[in-house]
Amino acid sequence: MSFLTEWITNIIVFILLATVIDMLLPSSNMKKYAKIVTGLILITIILTPLLKLFTTDFDAALASMDWKQSTSQSVENSIESKKKEIQASQRAYILEQMAVQMKNDAEKEMMDRHNKVIDSVDIQAEDLDRLPESITSVTVHLTEEKDDSVEAVQMVEIDSQEKKVNREAKNDNSGIASFLAEKWSLDQDQLIISVEGGNSSRESR
């Protein structure tokens, strides 16, 4: 309301001032130019509220555009983040299902031939679109088959027995790697055999 009062007051004051100037100026070309100038100034004063309105709307529009751009960028970043999460979940699921299938294919024969249980299979691959060619490594965790029978306690020479066990374990791991490589159509150097109670070993040609 105060803005409207100020606007009307400015118009009235300017009209009175223009009238006084018109009365004081002599009749000449100068008076004609003065009327043109005062008329233009009066039009400007009358249009001042509209100019302020347009300026305010323009600033608001700019602020709205900046907010929309910021919101759009935030939404794009959120979508990209969700996309990566979904891709990572899909990758993990595919590798997990492949590991389960490989385990199921080999566990019975592993038990029969090597008397060991496949506890888990972990697969690392570079490109899921090129499986199984893109597999970089397969880690196989094995445990000894449980035997409920009670063995008689025998006196053994610890040093020689330990060496014998190590040789047997190494040979057994090599045989296991050869069997799994053939079973899964992999190279032996892609396999890492880990036996519970023993050391992990990567088989190489």
PDB file of N, CA, C and O in Angstrom, residues 104-158:
ATOM      1  N   ASN A 104      28.874 -77.179  -7.068  1.00  0.00           N
ATOM      2  CA  ASN A 104      27.976 -78.327  -7.208  1.00  0.00           C
ATOM      3  C   ASN A 104      28.487 -79.330  -8.241  1.00  0.00           C
ATOM      4  O   ASN A 104      28.315 -80.542  -8.083  1.00  0.00           O
ATOM      5  N   ASP A 105      29.124 -78.818  -9.295  1.00  0.00           N
ATOM      6  CA  ASP A 105      29.623 -79.702 -10.348  1.00  0.00           C
ATOM      7  C   ASP A 105      30.788 -80.571  -9.877  1.00  0.00           C
ATOM      8  O   ASP A 105      30.975 -81.693 -10.375  1.00  0.00           O
ATOM      9  N   ALA A 106      31.570 -80.050  -8.923  1.00  0.00           N
ATOM     10  CA  ALA A 106      32.815 -80.747  -8.578  1.00  0.00           C
ATOM     11  C   ALA A 106      32.823 -81.397  -7.203  1.00  0.00           C
ATOM     12  O   ALA A 106      33.693 -82.232  -6.926  1.00  0.00           O
ATOM     13  N   GLU A 107      31.883 -81.043  -6.321  1.00  0.00           N
ATOM     14  CA  GLU A 107      32.033 -81.464  -4.927  1.00  0.00           C
ATOM     15  C   GLU A 107      31.922 -82.985  -4.732  1.00  0.00           C
ATOM     16  O   GLU A 107      32.661 -83.558  -3.922  1.00  0.00           O
ATOM     17  N   LYS A 108      31.048 -83.657  -5.464  1.00  0.00           N
ATOM     18  CA  LYS A 108      30.912 -85.108  -5.267  1.00  0.00           C
ATOM     19  C   LYS A 108      32.173 -85.842  -5.709  1.00  0.00           C
ATOM     20  O   LYS A 108      32.703 -86.709  -5.003  1.00  0.00           O
ATOM     21  N   GLU A 109      32.670 -85.465  -6.881  1.00  0.00           N
ATOM     22  CA  GLU A 109      33.880 -86.112  -7.385  1.00  0.00           C
ATOM     23  C   GLU A 109      35.092 -85.750  -6.527  1.00  0.00           C
ATOM     24  O   GLU A 109      36.003 -86.572  -6.350  1.00  0.00           O
ATOM     25  N   MET A 110      35.104 -84.531  -5.983  1.00  0.00           N
ATOM     26  CA  MET A 110      36.185 -84.130  -5.080  1.00  0.00           C
ATOM     27  C   MET A 110      36.195 -85.017  -3.837  1.00  0.00           C
ATOM     28  O   MET A 110      37.251 -85.451  -3.363  1.00  0.00           O
ATOM     29  N   MET A 111      35.019 -85.311  -3.326  1.00  0.00           N
ATOM     30  CA  MET A 111      34.906 -86.165  -2.153  1.00  0.00           C
ATOM     31  C   MET A 111      35.388 -87.580  -2.462  1.00  0.00           C
ATOM     32  O   MET A 111      36.138 -88.184  -1.684  1.00  0.00           O
ATOM     33  N   ASP A 112      34.993 -88.086  -3.618  1.00  0.00           N
ATOM     34  CA  ASP A 112      35.340 -89.463  -3.970  1.00  0.00           C
ATOM     35  C   ASP A 112      36.830 -89.618  -4.267  1.00  0.00           C
ATOM     36  O   ASP A 112      37.456 -90.609  -3.866  1.00  0.00           O
ATOM     37  N   ARG A 113      37.406 -88.644  -4.968  1.00  0.00           N
ATOM     38  CA  ARG A 113      38.787 -88.789  -5.430  1.00  0.00           C
ATOM     39  C   ARG A 113      39.818 -88.293  -4.421  1.00  0.00           C
ATOM     40  O   ARG A 113      40.916 -88.849  -4.315  1.00  0.00           O
ATOM     41  N   HIS A 114      39.485 -87.228  -3.682  1.00  0.00           N
ATOM     42  CA  HIS A 114      40.490 -86.610  -2.810  1.00  0.00           C
ATOM     43  C   HIS A 114      40.063 -86.560  -1.343  1.00  0.00           C
ATOM     44  O   HIS A 114      40.809 -86.026  -0.511  1.00  0.00           O
ATOM     45  N   ASN A 115      38.883 -87.063  -1.051  1.00  0.00           N
ATOM     46  CA  ASN A 115      38.419 -87.131   0.330  1.00  0.00           C
ATOM     47  C   ASN A 115      38.389 -85.746   0.998  1.00  0.00           C
ATOM     48  O   ASN A 115      38.732 -85.596   2.169  1.00  0.00           O
ATOM     49  N   LYS A 116      37.989 -84.737   0.214  1.00  0.00           N
ATOM     50  CA  LYS A 116      37.922 -83.372   0.739  1.00  0.00           C
ATOM     51  C   LYS A 116      36.580 -82.747   0.360  1.00  0.00           C
ATOM     52  O   LYS A 116      35.976 -83.088  -0.656  1.00  0.00           O
ATOM     53  N   VAL A 117      36.151 -81.811   1.207  1.00  0.00           N
ATOM     54  CA  VAL A 117      34.874 -81.121   1.008  1.00  0.00           C
ATOM     55  C   VAL A 117      35.151 -79.707   0.500  1.00  0.00           C
ATOM     56  O   VAL A 117      35.990 -78.988   1.055  1.00  0.00           O
ATOM     57  N   ILE A 118      34.460 -79.309  -0.568  1.00  0.00           N
ATOM     58  CA  ILE A 118      34.583 -77.928  -1.064  1.00  0.00           C
ATOM     59  C   ILE A 118      33.728 -77.038  -0.174  1.00  0.00           C
ATOM     60  O   ILE A 118      32.504 -77.090  -0.204  1.00  0.00           O
ATOM     61  N   ASP A 119      34.395 -76.230   0.625  1.00  0.00           N
ATOM     62  CA  ASP A 119      33.688 -75.355   1.561  1.00  0.00           C
ATOM     63  C   ASP A 119      33.113 -74.134   0.848  1.00  0.00           C
ATOM     64  O   ASP A 119      31.971 -73.743   1.076  1.00  0.00           O
ATOM     65  N   SER A 120      33.910 -73.517  -0.022  1.00  0.00           N
ATOM     66  CA  SER A 120      33.426 -72.352  -0.769  1.00  0.00           C
ATOM     67  C   SER A 120      34.308 -72.122  -1.984  1.00  0.00           C
ATOM     68  O   SER A 120      35.448 -72.589  -2.043  1.00  0.00           O
ATOM     69  N   VAL A 121      33.751 -71.380  -2.939  1.00  0.00           N
ATOM     70  CA  VAL A 121      34.479 -71.019  -4.160  1.00  0.00           C
ATOM     71  C   VAL A 121      34.327 -69.516  -4.369  1.00  0.00           C
ATOM     72  O   VAL A 121      33.206 -69.000  -4.389  1.00  0.00           O
ATOM     73  N   ASP A 122      35.445 -68.818  -4.503  1.00  0.00           N
ATOM     74  CA  ASP A 122      35.432 -67.371  -4.748  1.00  0.00           C
ATOM     75  C   ASP A 122      36.013 -67.089  -6.128  1.00  0.00           C
ATOM     76  O   ASP A 122      37.133 -67.512  -6.431  1.00  0.00           O
ATOM     77  N   ILE A 123      35.250 -66.348  -6.942  1.00  0.00           N
ATOM     78  CA  ILE A 123      35.659 -66.074  -8.319  1.00  0.00           C
ATOM     79  C   ILE A 123      35.973 -64.593  -8.481  1.00  0.00           C
ATOM     80  O   ILE A 123      35.223 -63.735  -8.014  1.00  0.00           O
ATOM     81  N   GLN A 124      37.073 -64.293  -9.163  1.00  0.00           N
ATOM     82  CA  GLN A 124      37.417 -62.927  -9.545  1.00  0.00           C
ATOM     83  C   GLN A 124      37.453 -62.854 -11.069  1.00  0.00           C
ATOM     84  O   GLN A 124      38.105 -63.679 -11.712  1.00  0.00           O
ATOM     85  N   ALA A 125      36.737 -61.860 -11.623  1.00  0.00           N
ATOM     86  CA  ALA A 125      36.674 -61.726 -13.081  1.00  0.00           C
ATOM     87  C   ALA A 125      36.729 -60.256 -13.464  1.00  0.00           C
ATOM     88  O   ALA A 125      36.281 -59.388 -12.713  1.00  0.00           O
ATOM     89  N   GLU A 126      37.278 -59.975 -14.643  1.00  0.00           N
ATOM     90  CA  GLU A 126      37.413 -58.593 -15.107  1.00  0.00           C
ATOM     91  C   GLU A 126      36.169 -58.114 -15.851  1.00  0.00           C
ATOM     92  O   GLU A 126      35.759 -56.976 -15.704  1.00  0.00           O
ATOM     93  N   ASP A 127      35.582 -58.965 -16.660  1.00  0.00           N
ATOM     94  CA  ASP A 127      34.456 -58.566 -17.506  1.00  0.00           C
ATOM     95  C   ASP A 127      33.390 -59.653 -17.471  1.00  0.00           C
ATOM     96  O   ASP A 127      33.612 -60.768 -17.943  1.00  0.00           O
ATOM     97  N   LEU A 128      32.221 -59.312 -16.914  1.00  0.00           N
ATOM     98  CA  LEU A 128      31.154 -60.310 -16.791  1.00  0.00           C
ATOM     99  C   LEU A 128      30.568 -60.699 -18.141  1.00  0.00           C
ATOM    100  O   LEU A 128      29.940 -61.752 -18.260  1.00  0.00           O
ATOM    101  N   ASP A 129      30.762 -59.856 -19.146  1.00  0.00           N
ATOM    102  CA  ASP A 129      30.220 -60.166 -20.472  1.00  0.00           C
ATOM    103  C   ASP A 129      31.068 -61.209 -21.200  1.00  0.00           C
ATOM    104  O   ASP A 129      30.658 -61.710 -22.246  1.00  0.00           O
ATOM    105  N   ARG A 130      32.259 -61.513 -20.660  1.00  0.00           N
ATOM    106  CA  ARG A 130      33.143 -62.470 -21.337  1.00  0.00           C
ATOM    107  C   ARG A 130      33.490 -63.657 -20.434  1.00  0.00           C
ATOM    108  O   ARG A 130      34.592 -64.179 -20.485  1.00  0.00           O
ATOM    109  N   LEU A 131      32.544 -64.047 -19.603  1.00  0.00           N
ATOM    110  CA  LEU A 131      32.763 -65.221 -18.762  1.00  0.00           C
ATOM    111  C   LEU A 131      32.654 -66.486 -19.610  1.00  0.00           C
ATOM    112  O   LEU A 131      31.833 -66.554 -20.523  1.00  0.00           O
ATOM    113  N   PRO A 132      33.441 -67.529 -19.344  1.00  0.00           N
ATOM    114  CA  PRO A 132      34.462 -67.611 -18.276  1.00  0.00           C
ATOM    115  C   PRO A 132      35.849 -67.134 -18.705  1.00  0.00           C
ATOM    116  O   PRO A 132      36.800 -67.248 -17.944  1.00  0.00           O
ATOM    117  N   GLU A 133      35.991 -66.624 -19.951  1.00  0.00           N
ATOM    118  CA  GLU A 133      37.317 -66.237 -20.442  1.00  0.00           C
ATOM    119  C   GLU A 133      37.953 -65.134 -19.595  1.00  0.00           C
ATOM    120  O   GLU A 133      39.186 -65.047 -19.487  1.00  0.00           O
ATOM    121  N   SER A 134      37.119 -64.268 -18.988  1.00  0.00           N
ATOM    122  CA  SER A 134      37.659 -63.132 -18.244  1.00  0.00           C
ATOM    123  C   SER A 134      37.982 -63.455 -16.786  1.00  0.00           C
ATOM    124  O   SER A 134      38.382 -62.570 -16.030  1.00  0.00           O
ATOM    125  N   ILE A 135      37.813 -64.712 -16.380  1.00  0.00           N
ATOM    126  CA  ILE A 135      38.131 -65.092 -14.993  1.00  0.00           C
ATOM    127  C   ILE A 135      39.632 -64.949 -14.756  1.00  0.00           C
ATOM    128  O   ILE A 135      40.448 -65.471 -15.512  1.00  0.00           O
ATOM    129  N   THR A 136      39.988 -64.221 -13.704  1.00  0.00           N
ATOM    130  CA  THR A 136      41.402 -64.027 -13.375  1.00  0.00           C
ATOM    131  C   THR A 136      41.877 -65.020 -12.317  1.00  0.00           C
ATOM    132  O   THR A 136      43.033 -65.444 -12.340  1.00  0.00           O
ATOM    133  N   SER A 137      41.004 -65.362 -11.375  1.00  0.00           N
ATOM    134  CA  SER A 137      41.403 -66.335 -10.350  1.00  0.00           C
ATOM    135  C   SER A 137      40.166 -66.974  -9.730  1.00  0.00           C
ATOM    136  O   SER A 137      39.095 -66.367  -9.676  1.00  0.00           O
ATOM    137  N   VAL A 138      40.360 -68.210  -9.276  1.00  0.00           N
ATOM    138  CA  VAL A 138      39.314 -68.938  -8.555  1.00  0.00           C
ATOM    139  C   VAL A 138      39.949 -69.504  -7.290  1.00  0.00           C
ATOM    140  O   VAL A 138      40.875 -70.318  -7.363  1.00  0.00           O
ATOM    141  N   THR A 139      39.477 -69.033  -6.149  1.00  0.00           N
ATOM    142  CA  THR A 139      39.993 -69.517  -4.868  1.00  0.00           C
ATOM    143  C   THR A 139      39.051 -70.586  -4.326  1.00  0.00           C
ATOM    144  O   THR A 139      37.852 -70.334  -4.158  1.00  0.00           O
ATOM    145  N   VAL A 140      39.605 -71.764  -4.076  1.00  0.00           N
ATOM    146  CA  VAL A 140      38.807 -72.894  -3.603  1.00  0.00           C
ATOM    147  C   VAL A 140      39.210 -73.208  -2.162  1.00  0.00           C
ATOM    148  O   VAL A 140      40.377 -73.502  -1.884  1.00  0.00           O
ATOM    149  N   HIS A 141      38.259 -73.120  -1.258  1.00  0.00           N
ATOM    150  CA  HIS A 141      38.501 -73.420   0.154  1.00  0.00           C
ATOM    151  C   HIS A 141      38.027 -74.849   0.439  1.00  0.00           C
ATOM    152  O   HIS A 141      36.854 -75.172   0.243  1.00  0.00           O
ATOM    153  N   LEU A 142      38.953 -75.683   0.898  1.00  0.00           N
ATOM    154  CA  LEU A 142      38.657 -77.097   1.134  1.00  0.00           C
ATOM    155  C   LEU A 142      38.797 -77.438   2.613  1.00  0.00           C
ATOM    156  O   LEU A 142      39.570 -76.807   3.336  1.00  0.00           O
ATOM    157  N   THR A 143      38.044 -78.434   3.026  1.00  0.00           N
ATOM    158  CA  THR A 143      38.193 -78.990   4.372  1.00  0.00           C
ATOM    159  C   THR A 143      38.275 -80.506   4.255  1.00  0.00           C
ATOM    160  O   THR A 143      37.752 -81.103   3.307  1.00  0.00           O
ATOM    161  N   GLU A 144      38.941 -81.108   5.219  1.00  0.00           N
ATOM    162  CA  GLU A 144      39.049 -82.563   5.233  1.00  0.00           C
ATOM    163  C   GLU A 144      37.693 -83.175   5.565  1.00  0.00           C
ATOM    164  O   GLU A 144      36.933 -82.636   6.370  1.00  0.00           O
ATOM    165  N   GLU A 145      37.394 -84.290   4.919  1.00  0.00           N
ATOM    166  CA  GLU A 145      36.152 -84.990   5.237  1.00  0.00           C
ATOM    167  C   GLU A 145      36.239 -85.533   6.659  1.00  0.00           C
ATOM    168  O   GLU A 145      37.237 -86.136   7.058  1.00  0.00           O
ATOM    169  N   LYS A 146      35.194 -85.286   7.425  1.00  0.00           N
ATOM    170  CA  LYS A 146      35.202 -85.731   8.814  1.00  0.00           C
ATOM    171  C   LYS A 146      35.102 -87.258   8.890  1.00  0.00           C
ATOM    172  O   LYS A 146      34.290 -87.878   8.218  1.00  0.00           O
ATOM    173  N   ASP A 147      35.940 -87.824   9.743  1.00  0.00           N
ATOM    174  CA  ASP A 147      35.938 -89.274   9.949  1.00  0.00           C
ATOM    175  C   ASP A 147      35.613 -89.535  11.409  1.00  0.00           C
ATOM    176  O   ASP A 147      36.355 -89.141  12.310  1.00  0.00           O
ATOM    177  N   ASP A 148      34.472 -90.169  11.651  1.00  0.00           N
ATOM    178  CA  ASP A 148      34.022 -90.407  13.029  1.00  0.00           C
ATOM    179  C   ASP A 148      34.738 -91.573  13.700  1.00  0.00           C
ATOM    180  O   ASP A 148      34.617 -91.784  14.907  1.00  0.00           O
ATOM    181  N   SER A 149      35.460 -92.359  12.919  1.00  0.00           N
ATOM    182  CA  SER A 149      36.146 -93.509  13.517  1.00  0.00           C
ATOM    183  C   SER A 149      37.326 -93.039  14.347  1.00  0.00           C
ATOM    184  O   SER A 149      37.971 -92.045  14.050  1.00  0.00           O
ATOM    185  N   VAL A 150      37.616 -93.767  15.413  1.00  0.00           N
ATOM    186  CA  VAL A 150      38.707 -93.416  16.320  1.00  0.00           C
ATOM    187  C   VAL A 150      39.948 -94.184  15.910  1.00  0.00           C
ATOM    188  O   VAL A 150      39.938 -95.407  15.834  1.00  0.00           O
ATOM    189  N   GLU A 151      41.011 -93.436  15.625  1.00  0.00           N
ATOM    190  CA  GLU A 151      42.253 -94.076  15.222  1.00  0.00           C
ATOM    191  C   GLU A 151      43.102 -94.387  16.446  1.00  0.00           C
ATOM    192  O   GLU A 151      43.114 -93.653  17.424  1.00  0.00           O
ATOM    193  N   ALA A 152      43.819 -95.471  16.361  1.00  0.00           N
ATOM    194  CA  ALA A 152      44.711 -95.851  17.452  1.00  0.00           C
ATOM    195  C   ALA A 152      45.890 -94.898  17.504  1.00  0.00           C
ATOM    196  O   ALA A 152      46.400 -94.462  16.480  1.00  0.00           O
ATOM    197  N   VAL A 153      46.307 -94.561  18.719  1.00  0.00           N
ATOM    198  CA  VAL A 153      47.429 -93.651  18.904  1.00  0.00           C
ATOM    199  C   VAL A 153      48.722 -94.417  18.675  1.00  0.00           C
ATOM    200  O   VAL A 153      48.944 -95.471  19.257  1.00  0.00           O
ATOM    201  N   GLN A 154      49.552 -93.876  17.794  1.00  0.00           N
ATOM    202  CA  GLN A 154      50.804 -94.540  17.483  1.00  0.00           C
ATOM    203  C   GLN A 154      51.965 -93.612  17.768  1.00  0.00           C
ATOM    204  O   GLN A 154      51.859 -92.395  17.635  1.00  0.00           O
ATOM    205  N   MET A 155      53.083 -94.175  18.155  1.00  0.00           N
ATOM    206  CA  MET A 155      54.301 -93.407  18.368  1.00  0.00           C
ATOM    207  C   MET A 155      54.966 -93.194  17.014  1.00  0.00           C
ATOM    208  O   MET A 155      55.237 -94.142  16.284  1.00  0.00           O
ATOM    209  N   VAL A 156      55.197 -91.935  16.669  1.00  0.00           N
ATOM    210  CA  VAL A 156      55.826 -91.633  15.387  1.00  0.00           C
ATOM    211  C   VAL A 156      56.969 -90.670  15.609  1.00  0.00           C
ATOM    212  O   VAL A 156      57.027 -89.952  16.611  1.00  0.00           O
ATOM    213  N   GLU A 157      57.845 -90.653  14.658  1.00  0.00           N
ATOM    214  CA  GLU A 157      58.948 -89.693  14.696  1.00  0.00           C
ATOM    215  C   GLU A 157      58.447 -88.403  14.059  1.00  0.00           C
ATOM    216  O   GLU A 157      58.130 -88.354  12.873  1.00  0.00           O
ATOM    217  N   ILE A 158      58.365 -87.334  14.853  1.00  0.00           N
ATOM    218  CA  ILE A 158      57.683 -86.109  14.445  1.00  0.00           C
ATOM    219  C   ILE A 158      58.327 -85.482  13.221  1.00  0.00           C
ATOM    220  O   ILE A 158      57.644 -85.092  12.273  1.00  0.00           O
TER     221      ILE A 158
END
